[in-house]
Short mmCIF file of N, CA and C in Angstrom, two decimals:
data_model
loop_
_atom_site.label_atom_id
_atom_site.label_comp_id
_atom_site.label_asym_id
_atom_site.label_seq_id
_atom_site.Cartn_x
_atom_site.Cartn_y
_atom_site.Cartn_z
N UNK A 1 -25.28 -10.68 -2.78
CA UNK A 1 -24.06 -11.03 -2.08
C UNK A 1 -22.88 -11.14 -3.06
N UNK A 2 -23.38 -11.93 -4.29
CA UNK A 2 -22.11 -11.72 -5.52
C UNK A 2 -21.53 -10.61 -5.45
N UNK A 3 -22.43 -9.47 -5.86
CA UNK A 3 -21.82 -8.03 -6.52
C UNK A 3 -21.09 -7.42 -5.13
N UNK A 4 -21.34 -7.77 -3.95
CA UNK A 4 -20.22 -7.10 -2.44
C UNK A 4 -19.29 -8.21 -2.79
N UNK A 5 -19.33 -9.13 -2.97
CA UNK A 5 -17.57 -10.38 -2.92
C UNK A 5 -17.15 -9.67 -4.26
N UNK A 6 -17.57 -9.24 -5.25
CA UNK A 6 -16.77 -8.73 -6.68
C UNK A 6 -16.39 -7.32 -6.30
N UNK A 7 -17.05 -6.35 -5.63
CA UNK A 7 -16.89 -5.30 -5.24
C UNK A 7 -15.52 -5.26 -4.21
N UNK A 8 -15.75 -6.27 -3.88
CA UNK A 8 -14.86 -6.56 -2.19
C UNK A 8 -13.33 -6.83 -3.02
N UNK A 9 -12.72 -7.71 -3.68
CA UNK A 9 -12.27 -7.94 -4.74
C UNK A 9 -11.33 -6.87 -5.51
N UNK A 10 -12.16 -5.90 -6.30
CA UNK A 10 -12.18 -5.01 -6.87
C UNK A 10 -11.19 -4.12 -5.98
N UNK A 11 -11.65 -3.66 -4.78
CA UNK A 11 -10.84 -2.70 -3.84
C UNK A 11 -9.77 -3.46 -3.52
N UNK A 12 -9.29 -4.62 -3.39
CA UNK A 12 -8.13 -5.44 -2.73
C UNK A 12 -7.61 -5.03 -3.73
N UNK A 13 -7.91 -5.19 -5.26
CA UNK A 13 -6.70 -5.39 -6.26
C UNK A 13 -6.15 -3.76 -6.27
N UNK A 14 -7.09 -2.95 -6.58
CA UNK A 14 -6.80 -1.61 -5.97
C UNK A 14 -5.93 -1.13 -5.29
N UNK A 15 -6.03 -1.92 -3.94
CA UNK A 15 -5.11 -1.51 -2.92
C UNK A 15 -4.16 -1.91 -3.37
N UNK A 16 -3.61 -3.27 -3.35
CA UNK A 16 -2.70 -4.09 -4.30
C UNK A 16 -2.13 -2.86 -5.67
N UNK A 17 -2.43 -2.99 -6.08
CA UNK A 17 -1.24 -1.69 -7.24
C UNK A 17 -0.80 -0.25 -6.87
N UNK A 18 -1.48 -0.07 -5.46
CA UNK A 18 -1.45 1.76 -4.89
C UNK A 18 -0.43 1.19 -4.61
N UNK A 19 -0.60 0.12 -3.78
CA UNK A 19 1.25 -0.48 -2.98
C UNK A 19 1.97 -0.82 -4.01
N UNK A 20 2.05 -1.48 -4.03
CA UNK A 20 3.26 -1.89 -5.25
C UNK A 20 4.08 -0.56 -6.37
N UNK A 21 2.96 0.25 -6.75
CA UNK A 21 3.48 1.70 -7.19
C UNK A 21 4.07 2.28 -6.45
N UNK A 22 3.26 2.58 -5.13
CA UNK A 22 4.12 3.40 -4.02
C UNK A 22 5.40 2.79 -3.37
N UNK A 23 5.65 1.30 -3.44
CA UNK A 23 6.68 0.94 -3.34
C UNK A 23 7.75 0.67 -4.62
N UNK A 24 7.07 0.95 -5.65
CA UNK A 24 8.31 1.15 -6.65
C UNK A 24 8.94 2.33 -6.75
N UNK A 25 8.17 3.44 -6.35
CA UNK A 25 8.55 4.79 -6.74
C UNK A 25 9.35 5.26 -5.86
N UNK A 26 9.32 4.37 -4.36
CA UNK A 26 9.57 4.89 -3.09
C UNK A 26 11.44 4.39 -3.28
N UNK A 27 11.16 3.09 -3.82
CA UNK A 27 12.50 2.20 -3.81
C UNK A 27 13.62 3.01 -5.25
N UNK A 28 12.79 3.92 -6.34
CA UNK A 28 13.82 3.82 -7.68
C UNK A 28 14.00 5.25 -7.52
N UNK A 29 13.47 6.04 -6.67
CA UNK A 29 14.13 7.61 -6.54
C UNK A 29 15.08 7.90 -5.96
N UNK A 30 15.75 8.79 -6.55
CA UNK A 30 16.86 8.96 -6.07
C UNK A 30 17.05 10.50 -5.31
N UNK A 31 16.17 11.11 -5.41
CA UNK A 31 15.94 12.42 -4.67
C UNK A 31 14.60 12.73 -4.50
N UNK A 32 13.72 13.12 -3.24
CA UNK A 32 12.66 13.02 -2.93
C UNK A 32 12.04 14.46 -3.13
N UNK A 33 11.23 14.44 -2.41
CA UNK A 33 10.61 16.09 -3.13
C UNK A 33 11.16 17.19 -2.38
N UNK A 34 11.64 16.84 -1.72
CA UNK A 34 12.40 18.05 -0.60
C UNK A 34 13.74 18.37 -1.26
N UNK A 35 14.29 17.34 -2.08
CA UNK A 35 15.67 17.58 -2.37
C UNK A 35 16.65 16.63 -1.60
N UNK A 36 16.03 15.69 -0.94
CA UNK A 36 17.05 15.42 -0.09
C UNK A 36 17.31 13.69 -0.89
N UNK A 37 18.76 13.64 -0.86
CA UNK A 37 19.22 12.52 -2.02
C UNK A 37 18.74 11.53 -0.82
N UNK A 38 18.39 10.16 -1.68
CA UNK A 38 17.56 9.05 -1.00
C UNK A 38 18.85 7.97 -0.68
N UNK A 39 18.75 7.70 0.81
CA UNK A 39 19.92 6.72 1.18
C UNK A 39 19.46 5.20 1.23
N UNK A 40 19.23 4.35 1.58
CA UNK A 40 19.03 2.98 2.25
C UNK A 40 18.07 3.11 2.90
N UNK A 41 18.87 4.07 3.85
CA UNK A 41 18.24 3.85 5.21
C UNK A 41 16.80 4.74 5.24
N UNK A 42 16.77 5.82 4.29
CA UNK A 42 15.53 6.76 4.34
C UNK A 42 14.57 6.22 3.47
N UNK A 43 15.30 5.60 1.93
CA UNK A 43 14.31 4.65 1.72
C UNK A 43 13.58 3.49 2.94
N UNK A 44 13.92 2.53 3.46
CA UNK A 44 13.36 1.77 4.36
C UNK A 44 12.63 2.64 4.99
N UNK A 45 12.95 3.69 5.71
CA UNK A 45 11.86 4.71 6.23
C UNK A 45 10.95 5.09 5.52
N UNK A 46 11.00 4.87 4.57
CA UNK A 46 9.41 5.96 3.55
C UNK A 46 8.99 4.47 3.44
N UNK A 47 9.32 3.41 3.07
CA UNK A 47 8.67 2.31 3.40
C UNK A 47 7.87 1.74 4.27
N UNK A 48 8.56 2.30 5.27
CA UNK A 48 7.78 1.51 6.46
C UNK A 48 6.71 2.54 6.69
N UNK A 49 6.64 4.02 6.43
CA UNK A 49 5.72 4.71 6.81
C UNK A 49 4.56 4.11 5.75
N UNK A 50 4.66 4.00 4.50
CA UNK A 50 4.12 3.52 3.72
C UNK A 50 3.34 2.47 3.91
N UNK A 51 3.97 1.35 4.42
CA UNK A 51 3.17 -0.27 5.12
C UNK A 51 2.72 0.44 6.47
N UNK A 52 2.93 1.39 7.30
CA UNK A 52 1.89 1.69 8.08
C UNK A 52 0.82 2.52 7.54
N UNK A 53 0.49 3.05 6.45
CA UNK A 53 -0.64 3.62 6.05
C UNK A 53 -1.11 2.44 4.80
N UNK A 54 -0.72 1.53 5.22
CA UNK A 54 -1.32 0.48 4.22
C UNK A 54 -2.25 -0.71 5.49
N UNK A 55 -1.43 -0.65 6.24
CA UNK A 55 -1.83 -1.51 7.43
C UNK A 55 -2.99 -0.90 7.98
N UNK A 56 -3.68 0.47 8.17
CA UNK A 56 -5.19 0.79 8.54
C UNK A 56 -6.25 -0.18 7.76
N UNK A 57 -6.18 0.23 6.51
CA UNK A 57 -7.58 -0.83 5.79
C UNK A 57 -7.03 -1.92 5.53
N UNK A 58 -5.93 -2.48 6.07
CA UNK A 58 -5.96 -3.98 6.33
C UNK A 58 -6.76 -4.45 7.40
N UNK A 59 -6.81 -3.40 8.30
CA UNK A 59 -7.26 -3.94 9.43
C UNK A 59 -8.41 -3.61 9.44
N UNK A 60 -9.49 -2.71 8.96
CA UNK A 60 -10.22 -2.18 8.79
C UNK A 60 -10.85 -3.56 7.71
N UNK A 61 -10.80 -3.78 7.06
CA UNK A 61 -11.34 -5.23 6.23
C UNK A 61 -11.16 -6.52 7.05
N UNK A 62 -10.14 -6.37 7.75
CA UNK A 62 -10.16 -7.89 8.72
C UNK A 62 -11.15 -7.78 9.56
N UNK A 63 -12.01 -6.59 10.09
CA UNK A 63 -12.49 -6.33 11.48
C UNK A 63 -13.98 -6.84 10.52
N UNK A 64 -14.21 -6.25 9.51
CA UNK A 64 -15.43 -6.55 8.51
C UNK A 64 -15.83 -7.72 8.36
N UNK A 65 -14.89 -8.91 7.75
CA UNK A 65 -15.08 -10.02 7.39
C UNK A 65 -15.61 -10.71 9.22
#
């Protein structure tokens, strides 16, 4: 049972730095891969698409526990 709670752990912190990267990179660019210069408002959009593909294995681990 240790090595699944350290394992379990292990993937949170995981997830934890995919986000935080993907939200640094999302927030300090200034032109995206299309070319198209990054406003406010399209940042907050790549954000939020972002926290919705973060929000599946949130929920997907809540349904577990």
């Amino acid at each position: 049972m240790k090595r699944r709670w350290i394992s379990w752990w292990i993937a949170n912190i995981i997830w934890i730095i995919l986000f935080v990267v993907g939200t640094a990179v999302v927030w300090t660019r200034e032109v995206d891969g299309a070319g198209v210069t990054q406003t406010p408002q399209l940042k907050l959009l790549a954000f939020i698409v972002l926290l919705i593909a973060f929000i599946f294995p949130l929920i997907v681990q809540a349904a577990v526990m």
